[in-house]
CSV table of C-alpha atoms in Angstrom, one decimal:
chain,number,residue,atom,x,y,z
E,1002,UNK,CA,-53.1,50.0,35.4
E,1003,UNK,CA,-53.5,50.1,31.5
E,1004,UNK,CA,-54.0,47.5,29.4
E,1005,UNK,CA,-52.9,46.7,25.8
E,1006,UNK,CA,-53.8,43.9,23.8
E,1007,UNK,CA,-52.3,43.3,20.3
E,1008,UNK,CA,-54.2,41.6,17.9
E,1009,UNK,CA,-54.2,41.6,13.9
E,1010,UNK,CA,-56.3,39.8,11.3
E,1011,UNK,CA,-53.5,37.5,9.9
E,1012,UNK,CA,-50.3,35.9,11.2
E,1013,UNK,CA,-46.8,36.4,10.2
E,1014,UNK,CA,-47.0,40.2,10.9
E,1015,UNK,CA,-44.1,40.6,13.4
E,1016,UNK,CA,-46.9,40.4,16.5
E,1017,UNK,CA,-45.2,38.7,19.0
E,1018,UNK,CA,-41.5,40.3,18.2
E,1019,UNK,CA,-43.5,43.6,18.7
E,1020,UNK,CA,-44.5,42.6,22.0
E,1021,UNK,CA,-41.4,41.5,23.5
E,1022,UNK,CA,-39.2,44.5,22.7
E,1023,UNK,CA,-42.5,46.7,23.3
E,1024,UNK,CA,-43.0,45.9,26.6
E,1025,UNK,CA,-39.1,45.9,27.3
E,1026,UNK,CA,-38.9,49.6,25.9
E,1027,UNK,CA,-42.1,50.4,28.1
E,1028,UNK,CA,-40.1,48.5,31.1
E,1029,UNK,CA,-36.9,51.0,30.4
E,1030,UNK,CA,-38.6,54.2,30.3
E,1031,UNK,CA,-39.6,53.5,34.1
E,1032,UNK,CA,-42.9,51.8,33.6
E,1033,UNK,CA,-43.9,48.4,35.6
E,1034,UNK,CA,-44.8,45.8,32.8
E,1035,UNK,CA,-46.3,42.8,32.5
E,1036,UNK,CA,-46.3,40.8,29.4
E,1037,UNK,CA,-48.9,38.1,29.2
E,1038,UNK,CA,-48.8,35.7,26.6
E,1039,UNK,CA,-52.7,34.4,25.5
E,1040,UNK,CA,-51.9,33.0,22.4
E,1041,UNK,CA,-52.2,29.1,23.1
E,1042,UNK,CA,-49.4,28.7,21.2
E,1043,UNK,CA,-46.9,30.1,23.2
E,1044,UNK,CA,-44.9,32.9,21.3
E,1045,UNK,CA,-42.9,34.6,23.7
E,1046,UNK,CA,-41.8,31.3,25.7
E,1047,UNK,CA,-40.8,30.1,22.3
E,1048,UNK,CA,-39.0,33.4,21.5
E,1049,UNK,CA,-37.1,34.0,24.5
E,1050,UNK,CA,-36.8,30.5,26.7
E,1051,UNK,CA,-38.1,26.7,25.7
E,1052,UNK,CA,-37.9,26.7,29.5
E,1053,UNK,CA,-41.0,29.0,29.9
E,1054,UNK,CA,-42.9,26.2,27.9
E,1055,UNK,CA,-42.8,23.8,30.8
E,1056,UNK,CA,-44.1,26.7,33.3
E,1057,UNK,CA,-47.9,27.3,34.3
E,1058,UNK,CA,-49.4,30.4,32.7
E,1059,UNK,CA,-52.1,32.3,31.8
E,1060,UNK,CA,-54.7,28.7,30.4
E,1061,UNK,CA,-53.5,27.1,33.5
E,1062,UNK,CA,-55.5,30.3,35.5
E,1063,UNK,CA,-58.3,30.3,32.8
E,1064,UNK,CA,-58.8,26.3,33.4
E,1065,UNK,CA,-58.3,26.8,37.4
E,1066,UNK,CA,-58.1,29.7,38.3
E,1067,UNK,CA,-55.4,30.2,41.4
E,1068,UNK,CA,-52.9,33.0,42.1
E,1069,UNK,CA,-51.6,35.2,39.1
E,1070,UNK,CA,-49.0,36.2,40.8
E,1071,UNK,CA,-47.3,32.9,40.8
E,1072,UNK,CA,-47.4,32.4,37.7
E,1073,UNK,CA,-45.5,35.8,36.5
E,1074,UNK,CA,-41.3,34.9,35.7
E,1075,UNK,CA,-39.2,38.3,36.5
E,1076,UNK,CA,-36.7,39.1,33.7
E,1077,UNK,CA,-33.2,40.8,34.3
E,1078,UNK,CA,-34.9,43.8,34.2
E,1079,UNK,CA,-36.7,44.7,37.6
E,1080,UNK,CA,-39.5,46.7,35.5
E,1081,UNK,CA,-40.3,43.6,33.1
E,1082,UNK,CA,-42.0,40.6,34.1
E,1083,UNK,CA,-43.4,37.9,31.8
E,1084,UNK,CA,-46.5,35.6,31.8
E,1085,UNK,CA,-46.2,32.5,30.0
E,1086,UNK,CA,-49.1,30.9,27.9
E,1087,UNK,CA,-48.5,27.4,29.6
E,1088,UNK,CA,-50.8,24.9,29.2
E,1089,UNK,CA,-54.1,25.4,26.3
E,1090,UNK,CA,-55.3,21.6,26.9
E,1091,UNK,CA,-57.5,21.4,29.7
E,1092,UNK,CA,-58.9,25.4,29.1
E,1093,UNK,CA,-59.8,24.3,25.4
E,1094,UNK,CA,-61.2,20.8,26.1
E,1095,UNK,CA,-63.1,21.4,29.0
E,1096,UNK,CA,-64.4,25.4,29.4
E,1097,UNK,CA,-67.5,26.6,28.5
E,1098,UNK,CA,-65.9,30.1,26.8
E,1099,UNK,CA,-69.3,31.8,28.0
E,1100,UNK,CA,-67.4,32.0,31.4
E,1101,UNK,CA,-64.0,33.1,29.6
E,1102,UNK,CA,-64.5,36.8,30.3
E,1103,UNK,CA,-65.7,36.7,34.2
E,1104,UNK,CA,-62.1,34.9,34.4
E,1105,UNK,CA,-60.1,37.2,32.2
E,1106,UNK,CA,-62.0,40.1,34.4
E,1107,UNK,CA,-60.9,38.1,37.9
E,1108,UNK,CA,-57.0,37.5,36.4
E,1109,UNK,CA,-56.7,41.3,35.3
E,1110,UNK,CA,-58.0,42.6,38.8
E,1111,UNK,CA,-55.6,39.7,40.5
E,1112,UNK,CA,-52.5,41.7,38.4
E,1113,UNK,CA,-54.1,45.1,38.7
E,1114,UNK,CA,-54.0,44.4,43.0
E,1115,UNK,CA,-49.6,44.1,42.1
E,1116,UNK,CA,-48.8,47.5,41.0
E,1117,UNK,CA,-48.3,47.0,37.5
E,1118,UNK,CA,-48.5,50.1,35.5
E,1119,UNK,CA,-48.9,48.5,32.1
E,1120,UNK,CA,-50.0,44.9,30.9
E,1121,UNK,CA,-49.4,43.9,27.4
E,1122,UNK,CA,-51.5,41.0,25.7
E,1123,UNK,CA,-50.0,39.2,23.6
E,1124,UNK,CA,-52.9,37.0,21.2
E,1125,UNK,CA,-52.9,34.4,18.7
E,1126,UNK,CA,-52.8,35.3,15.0
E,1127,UNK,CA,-56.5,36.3,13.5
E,1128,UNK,CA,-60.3,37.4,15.6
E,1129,UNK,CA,-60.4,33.6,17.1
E,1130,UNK,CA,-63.2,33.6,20.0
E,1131,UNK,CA,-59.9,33.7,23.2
E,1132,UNK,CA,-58.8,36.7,21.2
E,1133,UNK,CA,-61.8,38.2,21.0
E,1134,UNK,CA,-62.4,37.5,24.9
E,1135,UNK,CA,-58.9,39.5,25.4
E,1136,UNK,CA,-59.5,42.4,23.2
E,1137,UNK,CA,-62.7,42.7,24.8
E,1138,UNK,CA,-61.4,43.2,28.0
E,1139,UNK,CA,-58.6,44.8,27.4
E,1140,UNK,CA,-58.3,49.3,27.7
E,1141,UNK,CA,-56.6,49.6,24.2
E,1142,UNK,CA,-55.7,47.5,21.5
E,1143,UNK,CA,-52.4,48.2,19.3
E,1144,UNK,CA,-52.7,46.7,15.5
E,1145,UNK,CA,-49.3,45.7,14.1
E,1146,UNK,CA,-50.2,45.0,10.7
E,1147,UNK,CA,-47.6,44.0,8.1
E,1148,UNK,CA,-47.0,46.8,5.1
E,1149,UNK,CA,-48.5,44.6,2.0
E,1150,UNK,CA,-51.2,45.0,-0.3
E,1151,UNK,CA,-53.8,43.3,1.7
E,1152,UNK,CA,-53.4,45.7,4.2
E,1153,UNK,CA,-55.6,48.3,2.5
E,1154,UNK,CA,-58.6,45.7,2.1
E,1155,UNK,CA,-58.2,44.2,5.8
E,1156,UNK,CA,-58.2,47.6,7.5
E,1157,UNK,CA,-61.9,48.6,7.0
E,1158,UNK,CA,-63.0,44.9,8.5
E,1159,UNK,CA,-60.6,45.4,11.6
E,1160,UNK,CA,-62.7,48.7,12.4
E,1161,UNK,CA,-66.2,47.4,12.3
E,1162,UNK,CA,-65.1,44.3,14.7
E,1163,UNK,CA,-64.0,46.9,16.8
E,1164,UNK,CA,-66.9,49.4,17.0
E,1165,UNK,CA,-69.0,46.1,17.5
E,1166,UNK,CA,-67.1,45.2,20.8
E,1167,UNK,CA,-67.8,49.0,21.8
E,1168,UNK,CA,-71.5,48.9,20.9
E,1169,UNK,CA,-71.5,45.5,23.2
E,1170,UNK,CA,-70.0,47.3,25.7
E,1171,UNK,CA,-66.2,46.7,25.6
E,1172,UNK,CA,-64.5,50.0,26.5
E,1173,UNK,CA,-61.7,49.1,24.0
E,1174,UNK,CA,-60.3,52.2,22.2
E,1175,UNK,CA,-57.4,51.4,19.2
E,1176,UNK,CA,-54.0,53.1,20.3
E,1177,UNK,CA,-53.3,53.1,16.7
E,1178,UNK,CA,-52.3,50.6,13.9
E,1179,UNK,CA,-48.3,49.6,13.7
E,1180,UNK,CA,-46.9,49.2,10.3
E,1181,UNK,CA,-44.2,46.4,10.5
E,1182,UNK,CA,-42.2,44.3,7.8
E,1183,UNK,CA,-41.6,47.8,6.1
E,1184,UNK,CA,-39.0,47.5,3.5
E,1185,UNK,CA,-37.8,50.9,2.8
E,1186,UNK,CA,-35.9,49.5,-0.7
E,1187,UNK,CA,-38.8,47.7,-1.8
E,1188,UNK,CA,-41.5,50.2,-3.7
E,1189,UNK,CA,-44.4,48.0,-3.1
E,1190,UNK,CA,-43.8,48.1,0.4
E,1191,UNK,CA,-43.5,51.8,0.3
E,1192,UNK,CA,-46.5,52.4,-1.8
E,1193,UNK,CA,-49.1,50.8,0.9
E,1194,UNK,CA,-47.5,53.0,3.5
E,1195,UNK,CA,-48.4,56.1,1.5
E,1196,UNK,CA,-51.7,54.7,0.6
E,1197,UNK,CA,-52.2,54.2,4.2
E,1198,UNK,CA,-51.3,57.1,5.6
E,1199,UNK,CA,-53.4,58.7,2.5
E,1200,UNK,CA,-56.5,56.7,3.7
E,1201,UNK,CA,-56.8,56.8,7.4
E,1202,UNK,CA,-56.6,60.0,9.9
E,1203,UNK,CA,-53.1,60.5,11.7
E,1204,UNK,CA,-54.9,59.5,15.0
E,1205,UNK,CA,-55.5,55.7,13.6
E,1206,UNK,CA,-51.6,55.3,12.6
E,1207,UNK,CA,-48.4,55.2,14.3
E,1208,UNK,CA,-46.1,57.3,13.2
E,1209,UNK,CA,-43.4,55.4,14.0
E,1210,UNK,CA,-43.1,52.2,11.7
E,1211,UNK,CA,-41.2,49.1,12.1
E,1212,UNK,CA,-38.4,48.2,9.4
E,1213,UNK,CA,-37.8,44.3,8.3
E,1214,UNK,CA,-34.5,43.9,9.5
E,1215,UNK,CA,-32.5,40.5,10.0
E,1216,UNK,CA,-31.7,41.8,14.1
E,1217,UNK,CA,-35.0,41.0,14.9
E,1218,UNK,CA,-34.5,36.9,14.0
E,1219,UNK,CA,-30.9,37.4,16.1
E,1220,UNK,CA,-32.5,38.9,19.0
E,1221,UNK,CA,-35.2,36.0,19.0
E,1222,UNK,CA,-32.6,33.0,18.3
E,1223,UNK,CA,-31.1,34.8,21.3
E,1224,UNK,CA,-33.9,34.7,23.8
E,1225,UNK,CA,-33.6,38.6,23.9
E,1226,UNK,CA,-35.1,41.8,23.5
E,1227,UNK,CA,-33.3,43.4,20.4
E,1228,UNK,CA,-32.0,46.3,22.6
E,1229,UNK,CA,-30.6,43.4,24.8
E,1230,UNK,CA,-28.5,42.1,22.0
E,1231,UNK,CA,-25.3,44.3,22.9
E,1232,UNK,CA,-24.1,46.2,25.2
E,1233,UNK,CA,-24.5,49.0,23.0
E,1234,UNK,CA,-28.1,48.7,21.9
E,1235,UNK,CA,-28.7,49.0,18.0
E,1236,UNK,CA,-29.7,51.8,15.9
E,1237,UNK,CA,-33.0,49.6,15.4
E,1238,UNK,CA,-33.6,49.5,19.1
E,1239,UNK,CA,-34.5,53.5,19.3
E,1240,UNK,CA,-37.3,52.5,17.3
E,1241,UNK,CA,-39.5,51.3,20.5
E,1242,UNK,CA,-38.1,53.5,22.6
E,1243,UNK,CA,-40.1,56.4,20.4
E,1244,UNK,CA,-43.0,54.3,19.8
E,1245,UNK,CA,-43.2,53.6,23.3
E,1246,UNK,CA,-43.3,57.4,24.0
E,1247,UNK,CA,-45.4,57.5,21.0
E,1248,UNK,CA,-47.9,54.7,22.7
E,1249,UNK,CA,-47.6,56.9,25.6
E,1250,UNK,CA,-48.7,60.1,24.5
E,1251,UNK,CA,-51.8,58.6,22.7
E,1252,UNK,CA,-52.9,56.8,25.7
E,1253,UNK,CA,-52.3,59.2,28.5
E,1254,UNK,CA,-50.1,56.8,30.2
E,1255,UNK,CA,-47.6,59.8,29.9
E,1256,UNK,CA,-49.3,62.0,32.0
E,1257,UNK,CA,-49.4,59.8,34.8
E,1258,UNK,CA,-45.6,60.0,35.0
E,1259,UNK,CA,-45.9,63.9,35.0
E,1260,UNK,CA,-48.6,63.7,38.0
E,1261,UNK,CA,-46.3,61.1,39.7
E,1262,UNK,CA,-43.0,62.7,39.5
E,1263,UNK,CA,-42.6,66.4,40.6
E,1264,UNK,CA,-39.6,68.6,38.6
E,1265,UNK,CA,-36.6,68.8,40.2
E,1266,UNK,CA,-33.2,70.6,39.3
E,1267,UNK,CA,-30.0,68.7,37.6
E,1268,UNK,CA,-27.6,69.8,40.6
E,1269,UNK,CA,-30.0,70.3,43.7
């Protein structure tokens, strides 16, 4: 099992919407995927169902611990299951956070024990101490960050929290940094993707980046992953289908579908 957290400096960078279709995309290229929602409050229940609001999640474990596995909702797709944020009160009145990452550990090995072969975390906006926690303990950490001017400057902080968790001992590695919000008629917004790709090595960016584009507000007012939207999926939905072969290839997760799947012919 691998697993992802997303995180970025700064709200309002298309985290959450990145997440969602993400780990659908992941989901449809044959992968078993969990999507956990740590962010107290609540993206993806608010994104795809109010219901998921009123269900126990991933605080409720934190403040009790129990079974993870009955807190997880299926989705219409057998490969994609969700893991609501439900209830922050109790875990932020009442736990010491020194014991936060002994229960992150015990949840992850609870989901691990299920056959998942991926589990995105989904975190709250900016390095708050639960995001930390989850970045900490996750195997990689993807960085949607949104393609504005403040992007150059916030970069180089993003890096040194990083190779702090790793000198502490996380074994976090960064899968790459996700430009998102990229208006491809807007020059500003082009310039800082130049600049970027200018600035940092090829290993540290995605190459795929992720266009502003109305869809996306649809496909949440819909409770849906964009490539769930119609039955013919929009042009905009290829998008994470390559960056999750992109995400794929950078992580090795790739190769375990190679070792796992032996070459057959079309006919025989």
């Amino acid at each position: 099992m691998i697993v992802f957290a997303t995180a970025s400096q700064k709200g309002g960078v298309g985290k959450t919407t990145v997440c969602i279709n993400l780990g659908h995309a992941l989901a449809r290229r044959g992968w078993n995927t969990l999507l956990v929602d740590t962010d107290p409050q609540g993206g993806i229940g608010l994104s795809l169902s109010k219901n998921t609001r009123k269900k126990r999640g991933f605080y409720d474990f934190m403040a009790k611990g129990g079974e993870a596995r009955r807190l997880i909702i299926p989705t219409r797709l057998p490969e994609f299951s969700i893991l609501p944020s439900g209830s922050a009160d109790e875990f932020m009145r009442g736990t010491d956070f020194e014991n936060a990452p002994e229960k992150l550990r015990d949840f992850l090995r609870q989901i691990d024990l299920l056959g998942y072969d991926c589990v995105i975390l989904d975190t709250a906006a900016g390095m708050t101490s639960m995001t930390e926690t989850v970045v900490r303990g996750a195997d990689w950490i993807v960085v949607p960050q949104q393609a504005e001017p403040l992007a150059v400057r916030s970069i180089p902080l993003l890096m040194e929290t990083l190779s702090r968790f790793r000198k502490e001992g996380s074994p976090v590695r960064i899968a790459g940094i996700l430009l998102t919000m990229v208006l491809n008629t807007h020059e500003a917004s082009l310039k800082v993707v130049r600049e970027l790709r200018q600035m940092l090595p090829p290993q540290l960016l995605f190459q795929q980046d992720i266009p502003r584009d109305n869809l996306f507000l649809e496909a949440s007012a819909m409770g849906l992953p964009i490539a769930l939207m119609r039955k013919n999926p929009p042009a905009t939905a290829l998008i994470f289908d390559q960056l999750a072969a992109e995400l794929e290839e950078r992580t090795g997760l790739g190769d375990r579908k190679e070792q796992d799947h032996s070459h057959a012919s079309l006919l025989d």
